[in-house]
Coordinates of C-alpha atoms in Angstrom, one line a residue:
M1 CA 97.0 115.2 126.5
P2 CA 97.4 116.9 123.1
Y3 CA 100.8 117.9 121.9
S4 CA 101.2 121.7 121.7
T5 CA 103.6 123.6 119.5
L6 CA 107.2 122.5 119.6
S7 CA 109.0 124.1 122.4
I8 CA 112.7 124.9 123.1
F9 CA 112.1 123.1 126.4
S10 CA 111.0 119.8 124.7
K11 CA 113.2 116.8 125.4
M12 CA 114.7 115.6 122.1
V13 CA 115.9 112.1 121.3
V14 CA 119.0 112.3 119.0
V15 CA 121.7 110.0 117.7
C16 CA 124.8 110.0 119.9
P17 CA 127.8 111.0 117.8
E18 CA 130.0 108.7 120.0
C19 CA 128.1 105.4 119.9
G20 CA 125.3 105.9 117.4
K21 CA 122.6 105.0 120.0
A22 CA 119.8 107.2 121.4
G23 CA 120.8 110.2 123.5
T24 CA 118.8 113.1 124.7
V25 CA 119.1 116.9 124.3
C26 CA 117.1 119.2 126.5
Y27 CA 117.3 122.8 127.7
N28 CA 117.9 123.3 131.5
K29 CA 115.9 126.5 132.3
E30 CA 117.5 126.9 135.7
R31 CA 121.1 126.7 134.5
K32 CA 120.2 128.4 131.1
R33 CA 122.1 125.8 129.1
A34 CA 121.5 123.0 126.7
V35 CA 122.5 119.5 127.8
F36 CA 123.2 116.4 125.7
Q37 CA 123.5 113.0 127.5
C38 CA 123.8 109.4 126.2
G39 CA 122.5 106.7 128.4
F40 CA 124.6 104.1 126.6
C41 CA 128.2 105.4 126.4
Y42 CA 127.6 108.2 129.1
R43 CA 128.9 111.0 126.9
K44 CA 127.7 114.3 128.2
E45 CA 127.9 117.8 126.8
E46 CA 126.7 121.2 127.9
M47 CA 126.5 124.5 126.1
V48 CA 125.1 128.0 126.6
P49 CA 123.1 128.9 123.5
G50 CA 124.4 131.9 121.7
E51 CA 127.8 131.7 123.5
K52 CA 129.8 129.4 121.2
S53 CA 133.3 130.3 120.2
G54 CA 135.5 128.9 117.5
M55 CA 134.5 128.0 114.0
E56 CA 131.4 126.1 112.8
V57 CA 132.1 123.7 109.9
T58 CA 129.2 122.4 107.8
A59 CA 129.4 119.7 105.1
Q60 CA 127.5 116.8 103.5
C61 CA 129.2 113.4 103.5
T62 CA 129.5 112.0 100.0
S63 CA 129.5 108.4 101.3
T64 CA 126.5 108.5 103.7
G65 CA 124.7 111.6 102.3
K66 CA 124.3 112.9 105.9
Y67 CA 124.5 116.6 106.7
I68 CA 127.3 117.4 109.3
R69 CA 127.6 120.4 111.4
I70 CA 130.5 120.5 114.0
L71 CA 132.4 123.1 116.0
M72 CA 136.2 123.3 115.7
P73 CA 138.8 125.4 117.6
A74 CA 139.7 128.4 115.5
E75 CA 143.4 127.6 115.7
K76 CA 142.9 124.4 113.7
I77 CA 141.3 126.2 110.8
H78 CA 143.1 128.3 108.1
G79 CA 140.8 129.6 105.3
Q80 CA 137.2 129.1 104.3
K81 CA 137.4 125.2 103.8
V82 CA 138.6 122.5 106.1
R83 CA 139.1 118.7 105.7
F84 CA 137.9 116.5 108.5
H85 CA 136.6 113.0 109.2
C86 CA 132.9 112.3 108.9
P87 CA 131.6 111.3 112.4
Y88 CA 129.4 108.6 110.8
C89 CA 131.7 106.8 108.4
K90 CA 135.1 108.2 109.1
E91 CA 135.7 109.2 105.5
F92 CA 137.3 112.6 104.8
V93 CA 134.9 115.4 103.8
I94 CA 135.5 119.0 102.9
G95 CA 133.5 121.5 105.0
N96 CA 132.7 125.2 104.8
V97 CA 133.8 127.4 107.7
E98 CA 131.8 130.0 109.6
D99 CA 133.1 132.2 112.4
M100 CA 131.2 131.4 115.6
N101 CA 132.6 134.4 117.6
K102 CA 129.9 136.6 116.2
P103 CA 126.7 136.7 118.3
R104 CA 124.3 133.8 117.5
F105 CA 120.9 132.8 118.7
V106 CA 119.2 129.4 118.7
V107 CA 116.5 129.4 116.1
F108 CA 114.1 126.5 116.8
E109 CA 113.2 126.4 113.1
E110 CA 116.5 124.7 112.7
I111 CA 114.8 121.4 113.6
R112 CA 113.5 121.4 110.0
N113 CA 117.1 120.1 109.2
E114 CA 116.1 117.0 111.2
S115 CA 118.5 117.8 114.0
D116 CA 118.3 119.5 117.4
P117 CA 118.9 123.3 117.4
Y118 CA 121.7 123.2 120.0
F119 CA 124.3 120.5 119.1
H120 CA 122.9 119.8 115.7
Y121 CA 122.7 116.0 116.3
S122 CA 120.4 114.1 114.0
F123 CA 117.1 113.0 115.4
Y124 CA 116.8 109.4 116.4
F125 CA 113.2 109.0 115.3
K126 CA 113.8 109.8 111.6
A127 CA 112.6 108.1 108.3
S128 CA 111.8 109.0 104.8
F129 CA 108.5 108.7 102.9
R130 CA 108.7 109.1 99.1
G131 CA 111.9 111.0 99.4
K132 CA 110.6 113.4 102.0
P133 CA 111.9 113.4 105.6
I134 CA 109.6 112.5 108.5
W135 CA 110.8 112.8 112.1
A136 CA 109.7 113.1 115.7
L137 CA 111.4 114.8 118.6
N138 CA 110.7 112.0 121.1
R139 CA 108.2 109.1 121.7
H140 CA 105.5 111.4 122.9
H141 CA 105.7 113.5 119.7
L142 CA 105.9 110.3 117.6
Q143 CA 102.7 109.0 119.3
Y144 CA 101.0 112.3 118.7
L145 CA 101.8 112.2 115.0
I146 CA 100.5 108.6 114.7
D147 CA 97.3 109.5 116.6
Y148 CA 96.7 112.7 114.6
L149 CA 97.3 111.2 111.2
S150 CA 95.3 108.0 111.9
A151 CA 92.2 109.9 113.1
D152 CA 89.2 110.1 110.9
I153 CA 88.5 113.6 112.1
R154 CA 91.5 115.7 113.1
T155 CA 90.5 118.5 115.4
V156 CA 92.1 120.8 118.0
Q157 CA 90.6 120.8 121.5
P158 CA 88.2 123.8 122.0
D159 CA 90.4 125.5 124.6
F160 CA 93.7 124.8 123.0
Y161 CA 94.6 128.4 121.9
E162 CA 93.6 129.8 125.4
T163 CA 95.4 127.0 127.3
Y164 CA 98.7 127.2 125.3
K165 CA 98.6 131.0 124.5
T166 CA 99.5 130.4 120.9
M167 CA 97.7 130.6 117.6
R168 CA 99.4 127.5 116.1
S169 CA 99.2 123.9 117.2
Q170 CA 101.7 121.2 116.2
S171 CA 99.3 120.0 113.6
D172 CA 99.2 123.5 112.0
V173 CA 102.9 123.3 111.2
L174 CA 103.0 119.8 109.7
P175 CA 104.0 119.7 106.1
T176 CA 101.1 119.4 103.6
F177 CA 102.4 116.1 102.2
M178 CA 101.9 114.5 105.7
K179 CA 98.3 115.7 105.9
T180 CA 97.3 114.7 102.3
A181 CA 94.8 111.8 102.4
K182 CA 96.7 109.6 99.9
N183 CA 99.9 109.7 102.0
R184 CA 98.6 109.4 105.5
E185 CA 98.4 105.6 105.6
G186 CA 102.0 105.1 104.4
I187 CA 103.3 107.8 106.7
V188 CA 101.6 106.2 109.7
K189 CA 103.1 102.9 108.8
A190 CA 106.6 104.4 108.7
L191 CA 106.0 106.2 112.1
K192 CA 104.8 103.0 113.7
K193 CA 108.0 101.3 112.5
L194 CA 110.0 104.1 114.2
M195 CA 108.1 103.4 117.4
E196 CA 109.7 99.9 117.5
K197 CA 113.2 101.5 117.8

């Protein structure tokens, strides 16, 4: 079955901030909330998109180079900067503060930051090719990318646009560098290595 456009209901495999292993993030339509769950350390979190409170802190760790986005209680923050421990290496980092009490909405384009749009946890299936990030939401998405980039002729099924009621398929939104002939073989090799995780 071909992979359609990325959906806010797609199950995403992310790095658990507690144990560093694979966890999942998905949106529960019935309960109207996003759920994170780790099958290794059993950490579980839920949140209602757009109803966060407190302060969001963003930073980039100087040791690991990883981008960090966390939510902190407002009473622990005084000013526009805050010092906290990096969840990856435990070194201190300085982060910028944003008030989360104002209305916010989940923008699925945030996945371009290589993290889920709800908790902002880094994707588990993530690599780099010539300095550019490549990632997949889950194994199904990863297999789709491998199949699409490996194909001699890349086409969209004839009834795709009618079936999925959209004018863009997943392949339409892939970065140009991924679809360039000279890069495809190397990218497919990197994606296949991710499949072994």
